PDB file of C-alpha atoms and ligand atoms in Angstrom:
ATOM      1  CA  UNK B  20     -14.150   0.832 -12.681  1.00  0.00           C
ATOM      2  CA  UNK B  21     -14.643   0.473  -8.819  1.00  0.00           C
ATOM      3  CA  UNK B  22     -14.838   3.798  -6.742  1.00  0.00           C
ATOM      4  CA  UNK B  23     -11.173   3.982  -5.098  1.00  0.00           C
ATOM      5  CA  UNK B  24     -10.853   1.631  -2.251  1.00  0.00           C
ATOM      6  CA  UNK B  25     -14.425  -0.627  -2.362  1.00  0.00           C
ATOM      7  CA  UNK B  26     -13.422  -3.923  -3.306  1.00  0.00           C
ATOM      8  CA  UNK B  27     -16.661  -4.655  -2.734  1.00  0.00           C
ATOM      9  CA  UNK B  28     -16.426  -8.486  -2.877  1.00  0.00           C
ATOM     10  CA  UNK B  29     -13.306  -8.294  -0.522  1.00  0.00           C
ATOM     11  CA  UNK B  30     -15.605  -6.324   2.041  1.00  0.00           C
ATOM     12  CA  UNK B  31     -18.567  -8.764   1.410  1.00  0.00           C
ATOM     13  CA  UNK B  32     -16.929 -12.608   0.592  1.00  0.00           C
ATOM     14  CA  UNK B  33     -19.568 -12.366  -1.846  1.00  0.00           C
ATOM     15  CA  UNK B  34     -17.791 -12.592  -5.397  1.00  0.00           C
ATOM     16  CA  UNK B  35     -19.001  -9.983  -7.189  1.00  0.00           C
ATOM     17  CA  UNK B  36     -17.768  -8.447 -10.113  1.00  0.00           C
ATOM     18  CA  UNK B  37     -16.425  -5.277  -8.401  1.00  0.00           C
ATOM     19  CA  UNK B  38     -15.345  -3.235 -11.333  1.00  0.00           C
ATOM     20  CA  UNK B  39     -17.506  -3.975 -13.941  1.00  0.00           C
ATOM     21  CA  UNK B  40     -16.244  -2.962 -17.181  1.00  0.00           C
ATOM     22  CA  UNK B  41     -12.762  -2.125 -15.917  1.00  0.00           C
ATOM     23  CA  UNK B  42     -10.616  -3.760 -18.615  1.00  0.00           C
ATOM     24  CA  UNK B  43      -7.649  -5.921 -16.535  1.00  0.00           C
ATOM     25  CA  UNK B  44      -4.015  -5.983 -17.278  1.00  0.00           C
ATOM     26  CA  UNK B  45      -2.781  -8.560 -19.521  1.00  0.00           C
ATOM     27  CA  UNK B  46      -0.970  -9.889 -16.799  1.00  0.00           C
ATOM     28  CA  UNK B  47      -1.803  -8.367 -13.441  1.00  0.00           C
ATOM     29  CA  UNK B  48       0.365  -7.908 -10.018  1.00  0.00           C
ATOM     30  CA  UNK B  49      -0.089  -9.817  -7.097  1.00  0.00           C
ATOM     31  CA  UNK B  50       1.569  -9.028  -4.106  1.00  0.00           C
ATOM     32  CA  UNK B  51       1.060  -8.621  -0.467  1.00  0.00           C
ATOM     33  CA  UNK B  52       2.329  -5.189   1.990  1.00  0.00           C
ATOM     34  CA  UNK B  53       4.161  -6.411   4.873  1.00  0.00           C
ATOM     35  CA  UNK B  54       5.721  -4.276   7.907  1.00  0.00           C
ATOM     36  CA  UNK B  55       4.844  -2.286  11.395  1.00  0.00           C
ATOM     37  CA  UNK B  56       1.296  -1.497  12.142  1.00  0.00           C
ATOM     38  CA  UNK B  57       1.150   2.345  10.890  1.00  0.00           C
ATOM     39  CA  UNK B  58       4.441   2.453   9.119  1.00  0.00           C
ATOM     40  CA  UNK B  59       2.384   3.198   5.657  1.00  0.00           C
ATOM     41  CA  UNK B  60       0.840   0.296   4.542  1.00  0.00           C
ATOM     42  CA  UNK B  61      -2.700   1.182   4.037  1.00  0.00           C
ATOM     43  CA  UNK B  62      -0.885   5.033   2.327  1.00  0.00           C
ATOM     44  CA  UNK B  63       1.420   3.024  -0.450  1.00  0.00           C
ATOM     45  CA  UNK B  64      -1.514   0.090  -1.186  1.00  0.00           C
ATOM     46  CA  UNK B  65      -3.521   3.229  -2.415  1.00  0.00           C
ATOM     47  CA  UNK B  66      -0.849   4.773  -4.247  1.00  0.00           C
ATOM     48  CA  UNK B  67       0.403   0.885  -5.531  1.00  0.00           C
ATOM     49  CA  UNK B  68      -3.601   0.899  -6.382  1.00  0.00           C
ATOM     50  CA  UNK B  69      -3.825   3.882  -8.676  1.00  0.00           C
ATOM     51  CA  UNK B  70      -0.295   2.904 -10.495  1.00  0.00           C
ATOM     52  CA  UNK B  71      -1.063  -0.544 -11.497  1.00  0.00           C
ATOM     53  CA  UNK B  72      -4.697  -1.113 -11.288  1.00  0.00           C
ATOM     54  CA  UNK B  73      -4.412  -3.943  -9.162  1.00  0.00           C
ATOM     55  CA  UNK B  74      -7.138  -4.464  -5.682  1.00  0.00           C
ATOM     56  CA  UNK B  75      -6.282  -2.927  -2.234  1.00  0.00           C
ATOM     57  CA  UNK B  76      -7.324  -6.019   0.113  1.00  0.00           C
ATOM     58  CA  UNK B  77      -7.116  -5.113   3.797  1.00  0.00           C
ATOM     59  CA  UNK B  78      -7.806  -7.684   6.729  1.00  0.00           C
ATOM     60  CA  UNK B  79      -8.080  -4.759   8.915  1.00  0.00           C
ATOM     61  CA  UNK B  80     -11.132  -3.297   6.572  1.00  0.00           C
ATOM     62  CA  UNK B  81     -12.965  -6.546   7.148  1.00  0.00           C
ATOM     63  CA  UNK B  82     -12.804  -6.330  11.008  1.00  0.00           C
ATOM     64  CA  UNK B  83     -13.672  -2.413  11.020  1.00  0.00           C
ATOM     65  CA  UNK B  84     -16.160  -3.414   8.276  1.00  0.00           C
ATOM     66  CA  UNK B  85     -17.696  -5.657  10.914  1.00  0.00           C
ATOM     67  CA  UNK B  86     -17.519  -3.266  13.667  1.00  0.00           C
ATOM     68  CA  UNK B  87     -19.327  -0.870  11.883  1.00  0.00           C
ATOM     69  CA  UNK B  88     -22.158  -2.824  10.571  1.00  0.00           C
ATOM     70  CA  UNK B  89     -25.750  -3.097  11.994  1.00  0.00           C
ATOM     71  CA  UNK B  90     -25.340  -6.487  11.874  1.00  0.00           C
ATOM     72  CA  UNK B  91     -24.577  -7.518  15.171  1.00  0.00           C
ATOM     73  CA  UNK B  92     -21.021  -9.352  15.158  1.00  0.00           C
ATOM     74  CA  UNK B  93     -20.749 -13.593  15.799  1.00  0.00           C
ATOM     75  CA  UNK B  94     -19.520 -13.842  19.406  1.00  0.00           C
ATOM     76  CA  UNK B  95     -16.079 -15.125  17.578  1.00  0.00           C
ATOM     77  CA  UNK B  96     -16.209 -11.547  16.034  1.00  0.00           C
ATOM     78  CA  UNK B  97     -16.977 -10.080  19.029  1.00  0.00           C
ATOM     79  CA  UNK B  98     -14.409 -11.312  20.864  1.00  0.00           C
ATOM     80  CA  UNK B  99     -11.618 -10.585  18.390  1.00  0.00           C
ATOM     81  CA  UNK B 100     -12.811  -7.199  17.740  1.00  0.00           C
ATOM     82  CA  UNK B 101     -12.020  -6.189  21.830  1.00  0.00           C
ATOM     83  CA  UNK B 102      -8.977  -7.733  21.133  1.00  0.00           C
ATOM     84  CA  UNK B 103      -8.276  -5.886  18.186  1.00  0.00           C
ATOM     85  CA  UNK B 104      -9.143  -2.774  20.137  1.00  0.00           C
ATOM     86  CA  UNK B 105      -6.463  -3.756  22.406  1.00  0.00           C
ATOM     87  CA  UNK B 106      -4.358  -3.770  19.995  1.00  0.00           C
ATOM     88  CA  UNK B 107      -4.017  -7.705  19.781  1.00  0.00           C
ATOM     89  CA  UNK B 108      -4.267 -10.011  17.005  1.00  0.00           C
ATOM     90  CA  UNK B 109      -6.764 -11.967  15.563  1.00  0.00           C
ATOM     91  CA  UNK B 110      -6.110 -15.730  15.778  1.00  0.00           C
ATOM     92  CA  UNK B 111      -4.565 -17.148  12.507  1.00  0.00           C
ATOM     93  CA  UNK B 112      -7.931 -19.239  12.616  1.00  0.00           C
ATOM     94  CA  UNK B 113     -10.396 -16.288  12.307  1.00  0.00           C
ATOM     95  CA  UNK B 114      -8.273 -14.215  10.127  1.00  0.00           C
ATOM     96  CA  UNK B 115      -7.897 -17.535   7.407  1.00  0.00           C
ATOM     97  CA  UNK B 116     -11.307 -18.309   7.309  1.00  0.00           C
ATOM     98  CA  UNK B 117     -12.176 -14.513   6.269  1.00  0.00           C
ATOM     99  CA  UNK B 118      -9.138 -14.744   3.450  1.00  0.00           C
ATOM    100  CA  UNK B 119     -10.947 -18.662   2.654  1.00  0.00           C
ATOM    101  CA  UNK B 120     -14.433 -17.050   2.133  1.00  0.00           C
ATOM    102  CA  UNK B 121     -12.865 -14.402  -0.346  1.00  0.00           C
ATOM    103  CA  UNK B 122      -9.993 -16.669  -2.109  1.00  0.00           C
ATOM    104  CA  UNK B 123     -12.117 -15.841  -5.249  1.00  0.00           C
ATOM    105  CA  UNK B 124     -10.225 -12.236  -5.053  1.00  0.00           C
ATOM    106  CA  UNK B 125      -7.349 -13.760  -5.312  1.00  0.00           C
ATOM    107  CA  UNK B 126      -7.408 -14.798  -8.746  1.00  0.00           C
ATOM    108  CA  UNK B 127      -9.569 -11.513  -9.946  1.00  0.00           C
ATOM    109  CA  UNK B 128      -8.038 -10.329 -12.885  1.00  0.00           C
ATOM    110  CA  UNK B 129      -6.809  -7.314 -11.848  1.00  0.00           C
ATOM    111  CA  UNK B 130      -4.304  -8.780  -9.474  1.00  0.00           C
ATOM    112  CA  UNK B 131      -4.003  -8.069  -5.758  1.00  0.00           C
ATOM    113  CA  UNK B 132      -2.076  -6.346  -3.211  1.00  0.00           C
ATOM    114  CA  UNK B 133      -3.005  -7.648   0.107  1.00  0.00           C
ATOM    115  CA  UNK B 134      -2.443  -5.285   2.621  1.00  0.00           C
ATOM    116  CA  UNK B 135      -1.982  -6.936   6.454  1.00  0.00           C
ATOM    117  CA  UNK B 136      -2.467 -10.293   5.289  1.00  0.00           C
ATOM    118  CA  UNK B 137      -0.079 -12.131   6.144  1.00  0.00           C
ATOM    119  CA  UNK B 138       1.217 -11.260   9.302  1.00  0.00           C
ATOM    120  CA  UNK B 139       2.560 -14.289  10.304  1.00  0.00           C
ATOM    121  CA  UNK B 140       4.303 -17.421   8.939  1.00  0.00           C
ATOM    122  CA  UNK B 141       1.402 -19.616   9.262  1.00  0.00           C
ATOM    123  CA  UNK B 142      -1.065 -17.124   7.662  1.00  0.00           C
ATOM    124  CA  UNK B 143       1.818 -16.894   4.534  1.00  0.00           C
ATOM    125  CA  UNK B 144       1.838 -20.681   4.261  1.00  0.00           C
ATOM    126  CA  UNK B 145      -1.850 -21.107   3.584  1.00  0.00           C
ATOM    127  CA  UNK B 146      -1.768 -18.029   1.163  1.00  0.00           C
ATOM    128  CA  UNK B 147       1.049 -19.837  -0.038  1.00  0.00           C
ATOM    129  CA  UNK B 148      -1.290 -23.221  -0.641  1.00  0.00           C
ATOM    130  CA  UNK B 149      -4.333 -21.179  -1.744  1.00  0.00           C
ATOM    131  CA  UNK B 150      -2.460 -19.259  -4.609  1.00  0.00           C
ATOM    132  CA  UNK B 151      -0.913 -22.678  -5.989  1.00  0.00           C
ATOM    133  CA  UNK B 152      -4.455 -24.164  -5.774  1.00  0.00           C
ATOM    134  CA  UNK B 153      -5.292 -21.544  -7.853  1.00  0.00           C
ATOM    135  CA  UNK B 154      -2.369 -21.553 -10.147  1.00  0.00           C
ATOM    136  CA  UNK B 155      -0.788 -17.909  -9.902  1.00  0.00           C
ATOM    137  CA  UNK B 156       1.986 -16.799  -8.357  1.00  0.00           C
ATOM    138  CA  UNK B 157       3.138 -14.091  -5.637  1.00  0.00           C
ATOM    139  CA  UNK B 158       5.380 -11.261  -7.505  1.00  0.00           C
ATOM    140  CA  UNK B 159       6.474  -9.894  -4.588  1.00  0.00           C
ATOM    141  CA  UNK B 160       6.436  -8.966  -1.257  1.00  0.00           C
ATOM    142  CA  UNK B 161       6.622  -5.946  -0.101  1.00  0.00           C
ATOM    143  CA  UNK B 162       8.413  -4.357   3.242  1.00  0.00           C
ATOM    144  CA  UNK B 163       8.325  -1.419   4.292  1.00  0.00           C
ATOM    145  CA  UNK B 164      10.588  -0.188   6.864  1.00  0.00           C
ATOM    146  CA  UNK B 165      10.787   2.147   9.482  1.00  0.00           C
ATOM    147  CA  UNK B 166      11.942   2.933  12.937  1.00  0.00           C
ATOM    148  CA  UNK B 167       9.732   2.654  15.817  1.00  0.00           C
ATOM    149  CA  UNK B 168       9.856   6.232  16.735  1.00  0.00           C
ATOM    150  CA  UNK B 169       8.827   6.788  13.216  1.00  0.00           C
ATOM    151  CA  UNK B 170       5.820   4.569  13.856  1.00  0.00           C
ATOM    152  CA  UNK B 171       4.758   5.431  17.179  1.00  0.00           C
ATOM    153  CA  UNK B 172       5.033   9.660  15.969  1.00  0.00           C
ATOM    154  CA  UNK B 173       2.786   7.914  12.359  1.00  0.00           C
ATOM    155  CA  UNK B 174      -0.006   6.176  14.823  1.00  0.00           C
ATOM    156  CA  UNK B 175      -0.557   8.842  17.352  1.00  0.00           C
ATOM    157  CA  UNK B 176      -1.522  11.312  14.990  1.00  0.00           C
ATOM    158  CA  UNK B 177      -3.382   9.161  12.746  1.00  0.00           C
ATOM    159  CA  UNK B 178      -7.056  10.246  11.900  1.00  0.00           C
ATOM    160  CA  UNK B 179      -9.133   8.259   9.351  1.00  0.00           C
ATOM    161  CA  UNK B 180     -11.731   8.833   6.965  1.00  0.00           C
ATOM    162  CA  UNK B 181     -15.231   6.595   8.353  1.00  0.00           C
ATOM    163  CA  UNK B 182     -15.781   6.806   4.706  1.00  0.00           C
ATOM    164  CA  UNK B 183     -13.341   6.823   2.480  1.00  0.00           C
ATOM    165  CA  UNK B 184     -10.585   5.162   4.599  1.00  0.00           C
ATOM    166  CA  UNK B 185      -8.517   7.727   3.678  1.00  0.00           C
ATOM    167  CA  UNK B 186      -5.639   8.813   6.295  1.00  0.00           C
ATOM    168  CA  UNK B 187      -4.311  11.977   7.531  1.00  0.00           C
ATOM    169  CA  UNK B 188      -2.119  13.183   9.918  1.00  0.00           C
ATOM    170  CA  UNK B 189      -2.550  16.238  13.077  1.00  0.00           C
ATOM    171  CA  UNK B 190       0.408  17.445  11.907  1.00  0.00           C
ATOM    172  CA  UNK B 191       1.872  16.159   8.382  1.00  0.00           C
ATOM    173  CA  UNK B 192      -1.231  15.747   6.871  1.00  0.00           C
ATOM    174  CA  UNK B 193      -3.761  17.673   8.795  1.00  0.00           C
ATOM    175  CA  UNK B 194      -7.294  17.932   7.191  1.00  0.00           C
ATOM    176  CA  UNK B 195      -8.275  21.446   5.361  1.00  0.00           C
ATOM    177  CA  UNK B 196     -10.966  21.275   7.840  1.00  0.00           C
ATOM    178  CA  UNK B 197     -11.315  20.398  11.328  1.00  0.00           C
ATOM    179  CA  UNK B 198     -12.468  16.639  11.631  1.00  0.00           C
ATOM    180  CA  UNK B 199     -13.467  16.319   7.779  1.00  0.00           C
ATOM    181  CA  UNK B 200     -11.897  14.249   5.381  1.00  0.00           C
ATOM    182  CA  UNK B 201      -9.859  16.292   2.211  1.00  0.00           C
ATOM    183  CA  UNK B 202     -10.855  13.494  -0.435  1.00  0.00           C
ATOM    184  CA  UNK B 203     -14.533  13.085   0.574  1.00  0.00           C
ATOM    185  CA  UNK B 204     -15.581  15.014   3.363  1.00  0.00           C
ATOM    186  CA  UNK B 205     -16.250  12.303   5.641  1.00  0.00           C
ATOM    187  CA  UNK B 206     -15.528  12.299   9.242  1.00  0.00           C
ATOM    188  CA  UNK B 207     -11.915  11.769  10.449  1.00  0.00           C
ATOM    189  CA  UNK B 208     -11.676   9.709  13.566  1.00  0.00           C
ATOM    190  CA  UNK B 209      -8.926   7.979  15.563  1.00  0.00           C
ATOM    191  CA  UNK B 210      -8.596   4.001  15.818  1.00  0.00           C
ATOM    192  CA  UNK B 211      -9.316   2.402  19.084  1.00  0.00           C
ATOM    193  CA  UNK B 212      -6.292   0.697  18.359  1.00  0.00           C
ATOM    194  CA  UNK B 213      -4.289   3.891  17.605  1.00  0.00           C
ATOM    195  CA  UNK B 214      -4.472   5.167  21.019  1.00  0.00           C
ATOM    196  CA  UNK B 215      -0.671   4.691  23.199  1.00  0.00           C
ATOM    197  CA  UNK B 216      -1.432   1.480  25.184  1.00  0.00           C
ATOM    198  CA  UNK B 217      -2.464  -0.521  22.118  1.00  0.00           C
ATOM    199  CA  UNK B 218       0.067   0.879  19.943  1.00  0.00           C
ATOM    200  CA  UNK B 219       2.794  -0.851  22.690  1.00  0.00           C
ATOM    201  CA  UNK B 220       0.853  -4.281  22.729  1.00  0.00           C
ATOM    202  CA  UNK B 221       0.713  -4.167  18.727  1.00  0.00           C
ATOM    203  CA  UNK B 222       4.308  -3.099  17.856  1.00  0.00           C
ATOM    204  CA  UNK B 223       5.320  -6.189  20.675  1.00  0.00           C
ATOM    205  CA  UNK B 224       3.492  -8.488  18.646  1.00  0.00           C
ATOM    206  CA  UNK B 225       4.661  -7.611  15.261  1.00  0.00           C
ATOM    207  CA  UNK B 226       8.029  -7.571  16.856  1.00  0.00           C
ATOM    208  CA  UNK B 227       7.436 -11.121  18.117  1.00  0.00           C
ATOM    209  CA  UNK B 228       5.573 -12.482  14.489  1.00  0.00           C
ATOM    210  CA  UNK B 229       7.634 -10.610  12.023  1.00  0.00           C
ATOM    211  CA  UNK B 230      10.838 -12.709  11.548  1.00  0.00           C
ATOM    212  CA  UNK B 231       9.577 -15.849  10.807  1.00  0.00           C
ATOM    213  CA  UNK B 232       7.443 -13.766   8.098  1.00  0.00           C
ATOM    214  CA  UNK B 233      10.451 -12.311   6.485  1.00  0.00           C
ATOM    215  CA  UNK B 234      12.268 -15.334   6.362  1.00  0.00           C
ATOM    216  CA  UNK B 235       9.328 -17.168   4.586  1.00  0.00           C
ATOM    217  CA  UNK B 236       9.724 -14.958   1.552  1.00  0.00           C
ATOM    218  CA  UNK B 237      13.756 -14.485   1.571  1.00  0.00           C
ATOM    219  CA  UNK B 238      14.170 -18.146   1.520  1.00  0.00           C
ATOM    220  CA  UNK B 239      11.504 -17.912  -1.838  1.00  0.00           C
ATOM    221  CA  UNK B 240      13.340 -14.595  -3.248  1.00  0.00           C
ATOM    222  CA  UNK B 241      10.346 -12.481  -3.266  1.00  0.00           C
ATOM    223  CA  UNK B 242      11.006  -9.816  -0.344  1.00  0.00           C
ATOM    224  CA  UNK B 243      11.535  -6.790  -0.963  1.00  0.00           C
ATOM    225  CA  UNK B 244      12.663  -4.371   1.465  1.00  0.00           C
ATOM    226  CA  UNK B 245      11.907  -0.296   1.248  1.00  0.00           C
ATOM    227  CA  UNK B 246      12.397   2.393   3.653  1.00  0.00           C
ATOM    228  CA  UNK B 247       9.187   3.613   4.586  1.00  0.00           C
ATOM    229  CA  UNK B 248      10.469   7.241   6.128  1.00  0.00           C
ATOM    230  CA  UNK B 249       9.913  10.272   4.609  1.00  0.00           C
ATOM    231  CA  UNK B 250       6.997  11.543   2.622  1.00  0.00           C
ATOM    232  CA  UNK B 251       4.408   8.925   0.868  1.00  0.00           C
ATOM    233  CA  UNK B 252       5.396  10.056  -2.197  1.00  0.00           C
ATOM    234  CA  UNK B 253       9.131   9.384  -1.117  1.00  0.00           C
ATOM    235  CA  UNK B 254       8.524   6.051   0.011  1.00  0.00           C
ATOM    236  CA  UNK B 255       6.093   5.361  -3.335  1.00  0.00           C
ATOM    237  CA  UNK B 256       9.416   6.464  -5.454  1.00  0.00           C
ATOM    238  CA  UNK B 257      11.410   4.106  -3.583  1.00  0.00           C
ATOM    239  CA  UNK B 258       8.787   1.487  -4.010  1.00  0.00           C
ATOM    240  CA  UNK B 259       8.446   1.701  -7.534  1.00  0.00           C
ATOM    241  CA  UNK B 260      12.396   1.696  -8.174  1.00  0.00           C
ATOM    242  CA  UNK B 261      12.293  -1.652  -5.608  1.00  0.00           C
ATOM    243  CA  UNK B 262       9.976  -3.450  -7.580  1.00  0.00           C
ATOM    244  CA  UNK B 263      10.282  -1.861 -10.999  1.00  0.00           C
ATOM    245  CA  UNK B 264       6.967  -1.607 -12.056  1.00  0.00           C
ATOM    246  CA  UNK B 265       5.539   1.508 -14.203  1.00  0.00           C
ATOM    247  CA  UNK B 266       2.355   2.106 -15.916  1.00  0.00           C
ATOM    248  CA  UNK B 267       1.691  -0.398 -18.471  1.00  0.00           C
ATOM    249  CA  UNK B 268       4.870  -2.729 -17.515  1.00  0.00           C
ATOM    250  CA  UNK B 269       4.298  -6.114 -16.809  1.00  0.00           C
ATOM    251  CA  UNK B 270       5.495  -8.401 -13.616  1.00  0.00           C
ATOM    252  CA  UNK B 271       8.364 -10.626 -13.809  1.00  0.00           C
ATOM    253  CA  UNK B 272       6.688 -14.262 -14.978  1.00  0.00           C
ATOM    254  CA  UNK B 273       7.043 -16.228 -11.918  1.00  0.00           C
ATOM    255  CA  UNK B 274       5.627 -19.333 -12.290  1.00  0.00           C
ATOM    256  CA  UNK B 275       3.021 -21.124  -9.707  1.00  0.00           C
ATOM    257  CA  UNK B 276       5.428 -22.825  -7.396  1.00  0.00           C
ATOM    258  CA  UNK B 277       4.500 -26.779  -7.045  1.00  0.00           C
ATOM    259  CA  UNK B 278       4.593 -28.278  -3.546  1.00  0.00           C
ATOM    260  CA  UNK B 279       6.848 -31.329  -5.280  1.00  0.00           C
ATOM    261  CA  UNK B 280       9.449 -28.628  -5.400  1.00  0.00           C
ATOM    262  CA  UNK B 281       9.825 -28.228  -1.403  1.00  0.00           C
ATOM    263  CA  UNK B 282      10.600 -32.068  -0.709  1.00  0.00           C
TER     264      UNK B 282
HETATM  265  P1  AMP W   2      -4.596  -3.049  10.143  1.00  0.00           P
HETATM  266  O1  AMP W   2      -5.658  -2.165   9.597  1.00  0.00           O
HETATM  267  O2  AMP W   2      -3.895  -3.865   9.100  1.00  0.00           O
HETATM  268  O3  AMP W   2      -3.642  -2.319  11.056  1.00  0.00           O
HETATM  269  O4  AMP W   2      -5.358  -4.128  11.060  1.00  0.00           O
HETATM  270  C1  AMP W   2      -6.055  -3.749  12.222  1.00  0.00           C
HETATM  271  C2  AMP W   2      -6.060  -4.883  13.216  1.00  0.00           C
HETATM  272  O5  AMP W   2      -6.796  -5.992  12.677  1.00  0.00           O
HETATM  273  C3  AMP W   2      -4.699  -5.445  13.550  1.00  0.00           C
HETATM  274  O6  AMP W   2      -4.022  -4.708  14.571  1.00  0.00           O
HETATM  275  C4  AMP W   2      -5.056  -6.849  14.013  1.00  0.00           C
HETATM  276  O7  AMP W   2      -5.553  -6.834  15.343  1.00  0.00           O
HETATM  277  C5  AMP W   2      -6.201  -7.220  13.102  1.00  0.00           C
HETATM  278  N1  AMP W   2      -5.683  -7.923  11.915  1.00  0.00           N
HETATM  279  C6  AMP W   2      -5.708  -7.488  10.641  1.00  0.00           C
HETATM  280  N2  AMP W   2      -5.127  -8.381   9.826  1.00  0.00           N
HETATM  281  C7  AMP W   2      -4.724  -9.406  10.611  1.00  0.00           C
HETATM  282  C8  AMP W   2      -4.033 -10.630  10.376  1.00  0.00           C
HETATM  283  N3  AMP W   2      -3.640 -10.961   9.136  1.00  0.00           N
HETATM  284  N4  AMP W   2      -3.783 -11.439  11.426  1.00  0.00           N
HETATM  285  C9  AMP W   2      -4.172 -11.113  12.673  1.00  0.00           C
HETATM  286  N5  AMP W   2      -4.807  -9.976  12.975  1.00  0.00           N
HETATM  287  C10 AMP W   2      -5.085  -9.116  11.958  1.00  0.00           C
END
């Protein structure tokens, strides 16, 4: 079994048997997180994680994965990551090819939940066409709610873990000890992209890309809503009633949809 939250062959594009050993579902989950930058997303994917055994795949690790390394970043990195820092997004180009170079994750057999991928309609169209290559389906997707002032109060007093990943909160969450991590004891730090300027530019954008996003996966009856305020474990309860999976249930057989049925 992996240590909690190193896909390692999501973080590398090499594929890697990341949990070697771990027996897989009989039929495993696949879904993807959707909603507002800090509303919870990264929180409920580990929670999701634990429940149903299934891989936490963030886009966002892969950038801060990049911006961490000693390898220095492609000037295309480079450039995205200020951007990022700005609280922008990356282009739908940059942010495919990364999901292209790992599409073996997508069919690992312990299922996925892909957490900030998609974020907009054209990034859920070629997920779309990648998982029908593949032949699996999408159970769900996931949306969590929540107001802005629920966000903005959620991303100002974010702190993560440089190791772990793990987030806490200055004042609903606040770390046993000053700057450390509770789970690991790595050091807490706050996003470039968590600071007030960036969190405006970032909640404009998702406000621009979002409904076209939502609409993609109404119109294919796999959106889910939930109301991401309250406590984690709140908005995990709600979760799990939403898409009514427990321990050792299976997901809803939805078969690989075939392009011939959108003419
Ligand atoms: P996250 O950790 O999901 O909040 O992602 C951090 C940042 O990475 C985002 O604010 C974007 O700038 C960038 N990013 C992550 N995923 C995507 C994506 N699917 N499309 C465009 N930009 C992305």
């Amino acid at each position: 079994m992996q240590a909690q939250g190193l896909a390692t062959g999501w973080l590398t594009g090499t594929s890697t048997d990341c949990r070697p050993g771990g027996v897989p579902p009989s039929r495993p989950w696949r879904m993807v997180l959707l909603g507002p930058p800090g509303v919870g997303k990264g929180t409920q994917a580990a929670l999701i994680e634990a429940a149903i055994d299934a891989c936490h795949l963030s886009t966002g690790d892969l950038f801060r994965a990049a911006a961490a390394s000693h390898v220095p970043p492609s000037p295309a990195m480079q450039a995205a990551l200020a951007g990022i820092a700005r609280g922008e997004l990356a282009s739908d180009g940059m942010v495919i090819a990364l999901l292209r170079e790992r599409v073996h994750c997508l069919t690992c057999p312990h299922g996925f939940l892909l957490d900030g991928f998609p974020r907009t309609a054209p990034q859920a169209t070629v997920l779309e066409a990648l998982l029908d290559e593949a032949s699996v389906a999408l159970d769900g997707a996931v949306y969590l709610q929540a107001p802005d002032a629920v966000i903005i109060e959620r991303l100002s007093g974010r702190r993560v873990c440089r190791t772990c990943r793990r987030s806490h909160h200055l004042d609903h969450h606040p770390p046993c000890r000053s700057g450390c991590c509770d789970a690991c004891g790595g050091q807490l730090y706050q996003r470039d992209d968590d600071v007030p300027a960036a969190i405006a530019v970032r909640l404009a954008h998702y406000a621009r890309t979002t409904p076209a996003l939502l609409a993609f996966y109404q119109q294919r009856g796999l959106l889910r809503t939930v109301d991401a305020t309250g406590t984690p474990h709140d908005v995990f309860a709600r979760a799990e009633t939403t898409i009514g999976w427990r321990l050792g249930v299976q997901p809803p057989v939805t078969p690989a949809r075939h392009p011939a049925q959108d003419a």
